Amino acid sequence: MKFTDMDMLQDYEKDARMAALAYALIETEVVDPDLRRIISKAAAAAAKSQQKFADLIIRKEDRP
């Protein structure tokens, strides 16, 4: 099976979306405030990356 560049972009976008969701969920379970801040930053970074790739995919006239 051959993957196109768009397939790879969509796969990365999906993985970043899932990471943002996972980090947000983990953050709710963490009690330590310092660790919670770190997890929150990771969630924000994953969401920012997902948004960039979703925007790129949309500009290429496809769906994330």
PDB file of C-alpha atoms in Angstrom:
ATOM      1  CA  MET A   1       0.000   0.000   0.000  1.00  0.00           C
ATOM      2  CA  LYS A   2       1.366   3.386  -0.987  1.00  0.00           C
ATOM      3  CA  PHE A   3       0.696   6.452   1.140  1.00  0.00           C
ATOM      4  CA  THR A   4       0.424   9.895  -0.399  1.00  0.00           C
ATOM      5  CA  ASP A   5       1.666  13.096   1.202  1.00  0.00           C
ATOM      6  CA  MET A   6      -1.949  13.925   2.079  1.00  0.00           C
ATOM      7  CA  ASP A   7      -2.351  10.540   3.790  1.00  0.00           C
ATOM      8  CA  MET A   8       0.699  11.300   5.905  1.00  0.00           C
ATOM      9  CA  LEU A   9      -0.561  14.809   6.776  1.00  0.00           C
ATOM     10  CA  GLN A  10      -3.952  13.445   7.763  1.00  0.00           C
ATOM     11  CA  ASP A  11      -2.366  10.691   9.837  1.00  0.00           C
ATOM     12  CA  TYR A  12      -0.166  13.174  11.710  1.00  0.00           C
ATOM     13  CA  GLU A  13      -3.126  15.502  12.269  1.00  0.00           C
ATOM     14  CA  LYS A  14      -5.133  12.614  13.724  1.00  0.00           C
ATOM     15  CA  ASP A  15      -2.251  11.570  15.985  1.00  0.00           C
ATOM     16  CA  ALA A  16      -1.795  15.143  17.256  1.00  0.00           C
ATOM     17  CA  ARG A  17      -5.547  15.357  17.912  1.00  0.00           C
ATOM     18  CA  MET A  18      -5.478  12.110  19.883  1.00  0.00           C
ATOM     19  CA  ALA A  19      -2.429  13.295  21.857  1.00  0.00           C
ATOM     20  CA  ALA A  20      -4.184  16.545  22.787  1.00  0.00           C
ATOM     21  CA  LEU A  21      -7.196  14.569  23.994  1.00  0.00           C
ATOM     22  CA  ALA A  22      -5.060  12.113  25.952  1.00  0.00           C
ATOM     23  CA  TYR A  23      -3.050  14.867  27.644  1.00  0.00           C
ATOM     24  CA  ALA A  24      -6.232  16.726  28.566  1.00  0.00           C
ATOM     25  CA  LEU A  25      -7.645  13.547  30.095  1.00  0.00           C
ATOM     26  CA  ILE A  26      -4.426  12.785  31.971  1.00  0.00           C
ATOM     27  CA  GLU A  27      -4.352  16.341  33.304  1.00  0.00           C
ATOM     28  CA  THR A  28      -7.647  15.751  35.106  1.00  0.00           C
ATOM     29  CA  GLU A  29      -6.111  12.793  36.973  1.00  0.00           C
ATOM     30  CA  VAL A  30      -2.913  14.522  38.101  1.00  0.00           C
ATOM     31  CA  VAL A  31      -2.882  15.932  41.627  1.00  0.00           C
ATOM     32  CA  ASP A  32       0.604  17.510  41.737  1.00  0.00           C
ATOM     33  CA  PRO A  33       0.308  21.130  40.529  1.00  0.00           C
ATOM     34  CA  ASP A  34       3.746  21.209  38.880  1.00  0.00           C
ATOM     35  CA  LEU A  35       3.125  18.018  36.935  1.00  0.00           C
ATOM     36  CA  ARG A  36      -0.335  19.272  36.049  1.00  0.00           C
ATOM     37  CA  ARG A  37       1.196  22.424  34.511  1.00  0.00           C
ATOM     38  CA  ILE A  38       3.611  20.308  32.463  1.00  0.00           C
ATOM     39  CA  ILE A  39       0.795  18.085  31.188  1.00  0.00           C
ATOM     40  CA  SER A  40      -1.272  21.187  30.404  1.00  0.00           C
ATOM     41  CA  LYS A  41       1.580  22.604  28.313  1.00  0.00           C
ATOM     42  CA  ALA A  42       1.886  19.286  26.464  1.00  0.00           C
ATOM     43  CA  ALA A  43      -1.859  19.324  25.729  1.00  0.00           C
ATOM     44  CA  ALA A  44      -1.633  22.894  24.430  1.00  0.00           C
ATOM     45  CA  ALA A  45       1.387  22.066  22.246  1.00  0.00           C
ATOM     46  CA  ALA A  46      -0.367  19.030  20.762  1.00  0.00           C
ATOM     47  CA  ALA A  47      -3.513  21.080  20.091  1.00  0.00           C
ATOM     48  CA  LYS A  48      -1.444  23.817  18.417  1.00  0.00           C
ATOM     49  CA  SER A  49       0.302  21.268  16.208  1.00  0.00           C
ATOM     50  CA  GLN A  50      -3.026  19.649  15.311  1.00  0.00           C
ATOM     51  CA  GLN A  51      -4.480  23.036  14.363  1.00  0.00           C
ATOM     52  CA  LYS A  52      -1.530  23.843  12.087  1.00  0.00           C
ATOM     53  CA  PHE A  53      -1.832  20.547  10.252  1.00  0.00           C
ATOM     54  CA  ALA A  54      -5.619  20.771  10.011  1.00  0.00           C
ATOM     55  CA  ASP A  55      -5.263  24.251   8.490  1.00  0.00           C
ATOM     56  CA  LEU A  56      -2.687  22.961   6.012  1.00  0.00           C
ATOM     57  CA  ILE A  57      -4.932  20.075   4.990  1.00  0.00           C
ATOM     58  CA  ILE A  58      -7.888  22.429   4.534  1.00  0.00           C
ATOM     59  CA  ARG A  59      -5.764  24.787   2.409  1.00  0.00           C
ATOM     60  CA  LYS A  60      -4.994  21.799   0.184  1.00  0.00           C
ATOM     61  CA  GLU A  61      -8.774  21.425  -0.203  1.00  0.00           C
ATOM     62  CA  ASP A  62      -9.116  18.198   1.712  1.00  0.00           C
ATOM     63  CA  ARG A  63     -10.595  17.240   5.078  1.00  0.00           C
ATOM     64  CA  PRO A  64      -8.595  16.528   8.241  1.00  0.00           C
TER      65      PRO A  64
END
